[in-house]
Short mmCIF file of C-alpha atoms and ligand atoms in Angstrom, two decimals:
data_model
loop_
_atom_site.label_atom_id
_atom_site.label_comp_id
_atom_site.label_asym_id
_atom_site.label_seq_id
_atom_site.Cartn_x
_atom_site.Cartn_y
_atom_site.Cartn_z
CA MET A 1 0.00 0.00 0.00
CA LEU A 2 1.59 3.28 -1.12
CA SER A 3 1.37 6.42 1.00
CA ILE A 4 0.73 9.86 -0.46
CA ASP A 5 4.47 10.54 -0.05
CA ASP A 6 5.33 7.36 -1.99
CA ILE A 7 3.03 8.49 -4.81
CA ARG A 8 4.68 11.92 -4.87
CA THR A 9 8.15 10.29 -5.01
CA LEU A 10 7.00 8.07 -7.86
CA LYS A 11 5.70 11.09 -9.79
CA ARG A 12 8.95 13.00 -9.21
CA ALA A 13 10.86 10.06 -10.67
CA ASN A 14 8.54 10.09 -13.70
CA PRO A 15 8.08 13.63 -15.06
CA LEU A 16 4.97 13.61 -17.20
CA ALA A 17 6.58 15.01 -20.36
CA GLU A 18 9.30 12.33 -20.24
CA VAL A 19 6.79 9.55 -19.80
CA ALA A 20 4.65 10.92 -22.65
CA ALA A 21 7.72 11.10 -24.90
CA ARG A 22 8.69 7.52 -24.01
CA CYS A 23 5.16 6.48 -24.99
CA GLY A 24 5.75 7.94 -28.46
CA LEU A 25 4.25 11.44 -28.21
CA GLU A 26 6.02 14.18 -30.12
CA LEU A 27 6.02 17.23 -27.88
CA CYS A 28 6.69 20.88 -28.59
CA ARG A 29 8.04 23.01 -25.74
CA THR A 30 6.55 26.42 -24.98
CA GLY A 31 7.98 27.89 -21.78
CA SER A 32 7.42 25.46 -18.93
CA SER A 33 4.75 23.48 -20.75
CA TYR A 34 4.54 21.20 -23.76
CA THR A 35 1.95 20.68 -26.45
CA GLY A 36 1.36 17.60 -28.55
CA ARG A 37 -1.31 15.50 -30.21
CA CYS A 38 -3.71 13.96 -27.72
CA PRO A 39 -3.43 10.13 -27.69
CA PHE A 40 -6.99 9.78 -26.39
CA HIS A 41 -8.85 11.00 -29.47
CA HIS A 42 -7.97 11.40 -33.13
CA ASP A 43 -6.21 14.71 -32.78
CA GLN A 44 -6.11 16.53 -36.12
CA GLY A 45 -5.06 20.08 -36.98
CA ARG A 46 -3.70 22.09 -34.08
CA PRO A 47 -2.46 19.78 -31.27
CA ASN A 48 -4.86 19.78 -28.34
CA LEU A 49 -2.84 18.18 -25.57
CA SER A 50 -1.11 20.43 -23.09
CA ILE A 51 1.36 19.15 -20.50
CA CYS A 52 2.14 21.59 -17.71
CA CYS A 53 5.47 20.98 -15.96
CA PHE A 54 6.56 22.29 -12.58
CA THR A 55 9.80 22.45 -10.59
CA ASP A 56 8.30 19.72 -8.44
CA ALA A 57 7.39 17.12 -11.09
CA SER A 58 4.81 15.59 -8.76
CA ASP A 59 2.60 18.58 -9.67
CA ASP A 60 2.81 17.94 -13.45
CA PHE A 61 -0.53 17.51 -15.18
CA PHE A 62 -1.96 17.16 -18.68
CA HIS A 63 -5.17 18.40 -20.27
CA CYS A 64 -6.76 17.92 -23.69
CA PHE A 65 -8.73 20.93 -24.88
CA ARG A 66 -10.83 18.81 -27.23
CA CYS A 67 -11.76 15.55 -25.46
CA GLY A 68 -11.27 16.83 -21.92
CA ALA A 69 -8.91 14.04 -20.82
CA GLY A 70 -6.67 15.22 -18.04
CA GLY A 71 -4.83 14.41 -14.83
CA ASP A 72 -1.43 13.42 -13.50
CA VAL A 73 1.17 11.00 -14.86
CA ILE A 74 -0.56 7.98 -13.31
CA ARG A 75 -3.84 8.97 -14.95
CA PHE A 76 -1.99 9.41 -18.25
CA VAL A 77 -0.56 5.86 -18.17
CA ARG A 78 -3.90 4.46 -17.00
CA LEU A 79 -5.80 6.07 -19.88
CA LEU A 80 -3.22 5.20 -22.49
CA ASP A 81 -3.30 1.48 -21.83
CA ASN A 82 -6.54 1.09 -19.94
CA LEU A 83 -4.80 0.08 -16.72
CA SER A 84 -5.98 0.00 -13.13
CA PHE A 85 -4.30 2.32 -10.62
CA PRO A 86 -1.99 -0.41 -9.19
CA GLU A 87 -1.06 -1.54 -12.72
CA ALA A 88 -0.13 2.00 -13.75
CA VAL A 89 1.92 2.46 -10.56
CA ALA A 90 3.73 -0.83 -11.26
CA ARG A 91 4.42 0.37 -14.79
CA LEU A 92 5.93 3.63 -13.51
CA GLN A 93 7.92 1.83 -10.83
CA GLY A 94 9.61 -0.05 -13.63
CA THR A 95 8.26 -3.44 -12.65
CA ALA A 96 6.45 -3.41 -15.98
CA PRO A 97 7.72 -1.92 -19.26
CA ILE A 98 6.57 1.61 -20.07
CA GLN A 99 5.72 0.69 -23.66
CA ARG A 100 2.35 -0.82 -24.46
CA ALA A 101 1.39 -3.55 -22.02
CA ASN A 102 0.94 -6.46 -24.42
CA ARG A 103 0.62 -8.71 -21.44
CA PRO A 104 -1.69 -11.65 -21.78
CA ALA A 105 -5.00 -11.18 -20.04
CA PRO A 106 -6.12 -14.19 -18.02
CA ILE A 107 -8.31 -16.19 -20.32
CA THR A 108 -11.38 -17.97 -19.04
CA ARG A 109 -11.33 -21.21 -20.93
CA THR A 110 -14.94 -21.40 -21.97
CA THR A 111 -15.77 -17.82 -22.70
CA ALA A 112 -12.85 -15.80 -24.03
CA PRO A 113 -11.46 -15.54 -27.54
CA GLN A 114 -7.68 -15.67 -27.72
CA TRP A 115 -5.75 -13.08 -29.71
CA GLY A 116 -2.09 -12.44 -30.38
CA LEU A 117 -0.20 -9.49 -28.93
CA ALA A 118 -0.72 -7.20 -31.94
CA GLU A 119 -4.46 -7.91 -32.04
CA ARG A 120 -4.82 -7.21 -28.34
CA ALA A 121 -2.87 -3.97 -28.67
CA CYS A 122 -5.14 -2.84 -31.55
CA LEU A 123 -8.25 -3.79 -29.60
CA ALA A 124 -7.04 -1.86 -26.53
CA ALA A 125 -6.21 1.18 -28.68
CA ALA A 126 -9.63 1.02 -30.38
CA VAL A 127 -11.40 0.88 -27.00
CA THR A 128 -9.41 3.95 -25.84
CA LEU A 129 -10.24 5.86 -29.04
CA TYR A 130 -13.93 4.90 -29.01
CA HIS A 131 -14.31 5.70 -25.31
CA HIS A 132 -12.94 9.20 -25.76
CA SER A 133 -14.97 9.70 -28.94
CA LEU A 134 -18.07 8.96 -26.87
CA LEU A 135 -17.13 11.45 -24.16
CA ASP A 136 -16.85 14.04 -26.96
CA ASP A 137 -20.12 13.15 -28.72
CA VAL A 138 -23.18 15.00 -27.46
CA GLN A 139 -25.67 12.86 -29.40
CA ALA A 140 -24.25 9.52 -28.23
CA LEU A 141 -24.00 10.74 -24.63
CA GLY A 142 -27.58 12.00 -24.86
CA TYR A 143 -28.77 8.61 -26.09
CA LEU A 144 -27.10 6.83 -23.15
CA SER A 145 -28.45 9.37 -20.71
CA GLU A 146 -31.98 8.80 -22.02
CA ARG A 147 -31.44 5.11 -21.36
CA GLY A 148 -30.53 5.90 -17.76
CA LEU A 149 -26.77 5.42 -18.04
CA HIS A 150 -24.54 8.06 -16.53
CA ARG A 151 -20.95 9.03 -16.99
CA SER A 152 -19.61 6.97 -14.07
CA THR A 153 -20.99 3.74 -15.61
CA ILE A 154 -19.74 4.75 -19.07
CA GLU A 155 -16.25 5.31 -17.68
CA ARG A 156 -16.17 2.20 -15.50
CA CYS A 157 -17.30 -0.05 -18.35
CA ARG A 158 -15.21 1.79 -21.00
CA VAL A 159 -18.28 2.27 -23.20
CA GLY A 160 -17.47 3.93 -26.53
CA TYR A 161 -18.94 5.43 -29.66
CA VAL A 162 -17.60 4.77 -33.16
CA ALA A 163 -17.77 7.76 -35.47
CA GLY A 164 -16.34 5.50 -38.18
CA ASP A 165 -13.55 7.48 -39.80
CA GLU A 166 -10.83 7.60 -37.17
CA LEU A 167 -9.47 4.16 -36.30
CA ALA A 168 -7.05 3.52 -39.20
CA ARG A 169 -5.36 6.90 -38.79
CA TYR A 170 -5.31 6.55 -35.02
CA LEU A 171 -3.66 3.11 -35.16
CA ALA A 172 -1.11 4.35 -37.69
CA TRP A 173 -0.33 7.24 -35.39
CA ARG A 174 0.08 4.88 -32.43
CA ARG A 175 2.35 2.79 -34.71
CA LEU A 176 0.15 -0.27 -34.34
CA PRO A 177 -0.18 -2.73 -37.23
CA LEU A 178 -3.31 -2.17 -39.32
CA ARG A 179 -3.24 -5.79 -40.44
CA ALA A 180 -3.90 -6.89 -36.87
CA ALA A 181 -6.95 -4.60 -36.75
CA PHE A 182 -8.26 -6.32 -39.89
CA ARG A 183 -7.55 -9.74 -38.39
CA VAL A 184 -9.35 -8.93 -35.16
CA GLY A 185 -12.32 -7.59 -37.15
CA LEU A 186 -12.21 -3.90 -36.24
CA LEU A 187 -11.70 -2.94 -39.87
CA LYS A 188 -13.46 -4.38 -42.92
CA PRO A 189 -12.01 -4.84 -46.41
CA GLY A 190 -11.75 -1.36 -47.89
CA GLY A 191 -10.85 0.06 -44.47
CA ARG A 192 -14.37 0.76 -43.21
CA GLU A 193 -14.87 0.41 -39.48
CA THR A 194 -16.98 -2.56 -38.43
CA PHE A 195 -18.76 -0.66 -35.67
CA ALA A 196 -19.30 2.68 -37.42
CA GLY A 197 -22.32 4.48 -35.94
CA ARG A 198 -22.58 2.17 -32.94
CA ILE A 199 -22.26 2.39 -29.18
CA VAL A 200 -19.61 -0.22 -28.29
CA VAL A 201 -19.06 -2.10 -25.06
CA PRO A 202 -15.88 -4.11 -24.47
CA GLU A 203 -15.58 -7.33 -22.50
CA LEU A 204 -12.72 -6.54 -20.14
CA ARG A 205 -10.46 -9.09 -18.48
CA SER A 206 -7.90 -7.66 -16.05
CA ALA A 207 -8.82 -4.24 -17.48
CA GLN A 208 -7.85 -5.33 -20.99
CA PRO A 209 -10.49 -5.69 -23.73
CA ILE A 210 -10.80 -9.10 -25.33
CA TRP A 211 -13.95 -8.53 -27.38
CA LEU A 212 -16.41 -5.83 -28.41
CA ILE A 213 -20.12 -5.65 -29.08
CA GLY A 214 -21.83 -2.68 -30.70
CA ARG A 215 -25.42 -1.43 -30.73
CA VAL A 216 -26.79 0.94 -33.34
CA LEU A 217 -27.27 4.44 -31.96
CA GLY A 218 -31.04 4.93 -31.86
CA GLU A 219 -33.36 2.73 -33.90
CA PRO A 220 -31.72 0.63 -36.65
CA ARG A 221 -32.83 0.66 -40.29
CA ALA A 222 -34.58 -2.50 -41.46
CA GLU A 223 -31.52 -4.17 -43.00
CA THR A 224 -29.13 -3.24 -40.17
CA PRO A 225 -28.68 -5.64 -37.25
CA LYS A 226 -29.32 -3.88 -33.96
CA TYR A 227 -26.39 -5.67 -32.28
CA LEU A 228 -23.10 -6.65 -33.85
CA GLY A 229 -20.26 -8.55 -32.17
CA LEU A 230 -16.63 -8.59 -33.18
CA PRO A 231 -16.58 -10.99 -36.14
CA GLY A 232 -14.00 -13.55 -37.11
CA ARG A 233 -11.94 -15.73 -34.85
CA GLY A 234 -13.14 -14.14 -31.61
CA ARG A 235 -15.92 -16.22 -30.19
CA LYS A 236 -18.71 -14.42 -28.44
CA PRO A 237 -17.96 -14.48 -24.70
CA LEU A 238 -20.42 -13.89 -21.89
CA LEU A 239 -20.37 -10.15 -21.20
CA GLY A 240 -19.30 -9.09 -17.71
CA TRP A 241 -17.52 -12.23 -16.56
CA GLU A 242 -15.31 -10.44 -14.05
CA SER A 243 -18.26 -8.56 -12.49
CA ALA A 244 -19.98 -11.90 -11.90
CA VAL A 245 -17.25 -14.24 -10.65
CA GLY A 246 -16.95 -12.58 -7.23
CA GLU A 247 -20.70 -12.70 -6.63
CA ALA A 248 -22.38 -15.24 -4.40
CA CYS A 249 -25.42 -15.07 -6.67
CA PRO A 250 -24.77 -13.20 -9.93
CA ILE A 251 -27.60 -11.97 -12.11
CA VAL A 252 -27.89 -13.39 -15.63
CA VAL A 253 -29.45 -10.96 -18.10
CA GLU A 254 -29.99 -10.96 -21.85
CA SER A 255 -28.56 -7.86 -23.50
CA VAL A 256 -25.70 -5.38 -23.32
CA PHE A 257 -27.94 -2.63 -21.93
CA ASP A 258 -29.39 -4.95 -19.28
CA TRP A 259 -25.84 -5.62 -18.12
CA LEU A 260 -24.89 -1.91 -18.18
CA THR A 261 -27.98 -1.28 -16.06
CA LEU A 262 -26.78 -3.83 -13.48
CA ARG A 263 -23.37 -2.14 -13.42
CA SER A 264 -24.97 1.29 -12.97
CA TRP A 265 -26.73 -0.14 -9.90
CA GLY A 266 -23.45 -1.60 -8.57
CA MET A 267 -24.54 -5.19 -9.16
CA GLY A 268 -22.51 -7.99 -10.72
CA GLY A 269 -23.90 -10.14 -13.49
CA LEU A 270 -23.53 -11.62 -16.92
CA ALA A 271 -25.21 -10.97 -20.25
CA LEU A 272 -25.92 -13.97 -22.46
CA LEU A 273 -26.12 -11.59 -25.47
CA GLY A 274 -29.14 -13.40 -26.85
CA THR A 275 -31.34 -16.30 -25.88
CA ARG A 276 -29.43 -19.17 -27.47
CA VAL A 277 -28.04 -21.20 -24.61
CA ARG A 278 -25.00 -22.97 -25.99
CA PRO A 279 -23.17 -25.81 -24.16
CA ARG A 280 -20.29 -23.48 -23.30
CA VAL A 281 -22.75 -21.06 -21.65
CA LEU A 282 -24.01 -23.95 -19.50
CA ASN A 283 -20.43 -24.87 -18.76
CA ALA A 284 -19.61 -21.29 -17.69
CA LEU A 285 -22.74 -20.97 -15.51
CA SER A 286 -22.04 -24.31 -13.84
CA ARG A 287 -19.34 -22.68 -11.69
CA PHE A 288 -21.96 -20.66 -9.78
CA GLU A 289 -23.74 -22.26 -6.87
CA HIS A 290 -26.76 -20.01 -7.46
CA PHE A 291 -27.63 -17.34 -10.00
CA TYR A 292 -30.61 -15.14 -10.76
CA LEU A 293 -32.24 -15.32 -14.19
CA ALA A 294 -33.50 -11.89 -15.20
CA LEU A 295 -34.06 -12.57 -18.90
CA ASN A 296 -36.59 -10.70 -21.01
CA SER A 297 -40.26 -11.28 -20.24
CA ASP A 298 -41.03 -12.35 -23.85
CA VAL A 299 -41.39 -15.84 -25.33
CA ALA A 300 -37.70 -16.24 -26.26
CA GLY A 301 -36.54 -15.00 -22.84
CA ARG A 302 -38.96 -17.28 -20.96
CA GLU A 303 -37.90 -20.29 -23.06
CA ALA A 304 -34.21 -19.64 -22.40
CA ALA A 305 -34.92 -19.20 -18.68
CA GLN A 306 -36.91 -22.46 -18.61
CA LEU A 307 -34.05 -24.32 -20.29
CA LEU A 308 -31.65 -23.04 -17.63
CA VAL A 309 -34.06 -23.95 -14.82
CA ASP A 310 -34.44 -27.43 -16.32
CA THR A 311 -30.64 -27.76 -16.43
CA PHE A 312 -29.67 -26.25 -13.08
CA GLY A 313 -32.81 -26.87 -11.00
CA GLN A 314 -33.00 -24.76 -7.82
CA ARG A 315 -29.58 -23.22 -8.45
CA ALA A 316 -31.21 -21.02 -11.13
CA LEU A 317 -33.52 -18.44 -9.56
CA PRO A 318 -35.93 -16.92 -12.10
CA VAL A 319 -36.85 -13.26 -11.56
CA GLU A 320 -40.28 -11.91 -12.48
CA LEU A 321 -39.48 -8.47 -13.91
CA PRO A 322 -41.73 -5.77 -12.38
CA GLY A 323 -43.94 -4.71 -15.29
CA VAL A 324 -41.17 -4.23 -17.85
CA LYS A 325 -39.90 -6.20 -20.85
CA ASP A 326 -36.27 -6.20 -19.79
CA VAL A 327 -33.95 -4.97 -17.05
CA SER A 328 -32.70 -1.99 -19.08
CA GLU A 329 -36.22 -0.49 -19.12
CA LEU A 330 -35.84 0.03 -15.38
CA ALA A 331 -32.63 2.06 -15.77
CA PRO A 332 -34.22 5.48 -16.48
CA LEU A 333 -36.89 5.07 -13.79
CA PRO A 334 -36.21 6.85 -10.48
CA ASP A 335 -37.27 3.75 -8.54
CA GLY A 336 -35.94 1.23 -11.08
CA ARG A 337 -33.22 -0.18 -8.85
CA GLU A 338 -35.55 -0.54 -5.86
CA ARG A 339 -38.20 -2.26 -7.98
CA PHE A 340 -35.59 -4.67 -9.30
CA LEU A 341 -34.24 -5.40 -5.80
CA ARG A 342 -37.78 -6.15 -4.60
CA ALA A 343 -38.16 -8.58 -7.53
CA LEU A 344 -35.01 -10.41 -6.37
CA ASN A 345 -36.54 -11.22 -2.99
CA PRO A 346 -36.33 -13.44 -1.05
CA TRP A 347 -32.69 -13.89 -2.06
CA PRO A 348 -30.77 -10.74 -1.13
CA VAL A 349 -28.05 -9.78 -3.60
CA ARG A 350 -24.76 -8.29 -2.48
CA ALA A 351 -23.93 -5.02 -4.21
CA ALA A 352 -20.66 -5.34 -6.14
CA ALA A 353 -17.92 -2.73 -6.12
ZN1 ZN B 1 -8.00 14.51 -26.49
#
């Protein structure tokens, strides 16, 4: 456990401008501060990132005038590679290399696609870009707000928005191989972005994305699928695995927005991302002694829930949703969380961190 003094010492040993330069940023000095292109959005034209340096380097901070990213050197490293606080501290202490992490995320055998280092680096960069694009997009933020999702949930779950014309240039600028982005399915032949126009949600393992799913912003046109997962070699995992594994009785829901709703309420759970219950889903659920089933209250949802009850017996606890079609409909309601908690009775659920 580091004290405030330890953190200050660590920051003094890692002046922000030096760390940014080691991470590949080209910086221009003006007096005691530096400017450069912001690594957290596709920074075109005049550079938007400002790094302010002080005699005591523990006071150094950065700010982007376009996307609003900002903070100290630890925040910078965290944002750049989507690291937790302890991971960023370890990186700065030199126990982990300062260049891109490229460390293998723990893979859960039944549910996680496996990628090479270059693919994982591209996926992590895409999640960073898309997340900051969302924070800069009034329409996409408005859509999420209407659905009851606030900034803290968006940040915790690294939710993003894909404008659709930024990824290739951003990856080139980060010196990441475009071919890997094609292999992982982020780019389509011709260079178009797979998730253009969609809200995207990553599946994170040890803070690193292993997969992405996107939902059309607003109502989709007839020929457009509402949801789209990362295509290709990456198999569809269960969304939210790490929020569920620590729970005594996790909540199984159907869609991305149901799961985001659980997270906004501080509850752990998993999204099946559909109603097809494959053998590997059964295999994954078999590790839980009990779990709630809060699937949609339509025919497909009830059939999937019945199949799970038939398979797991009393370990699967079906939830009668309180007058709504799915969990996400409760998110914008002022008493949505309370109504859901009442529906979980008589089995109290522990609120996750
Ligand atoms: Zn920026």
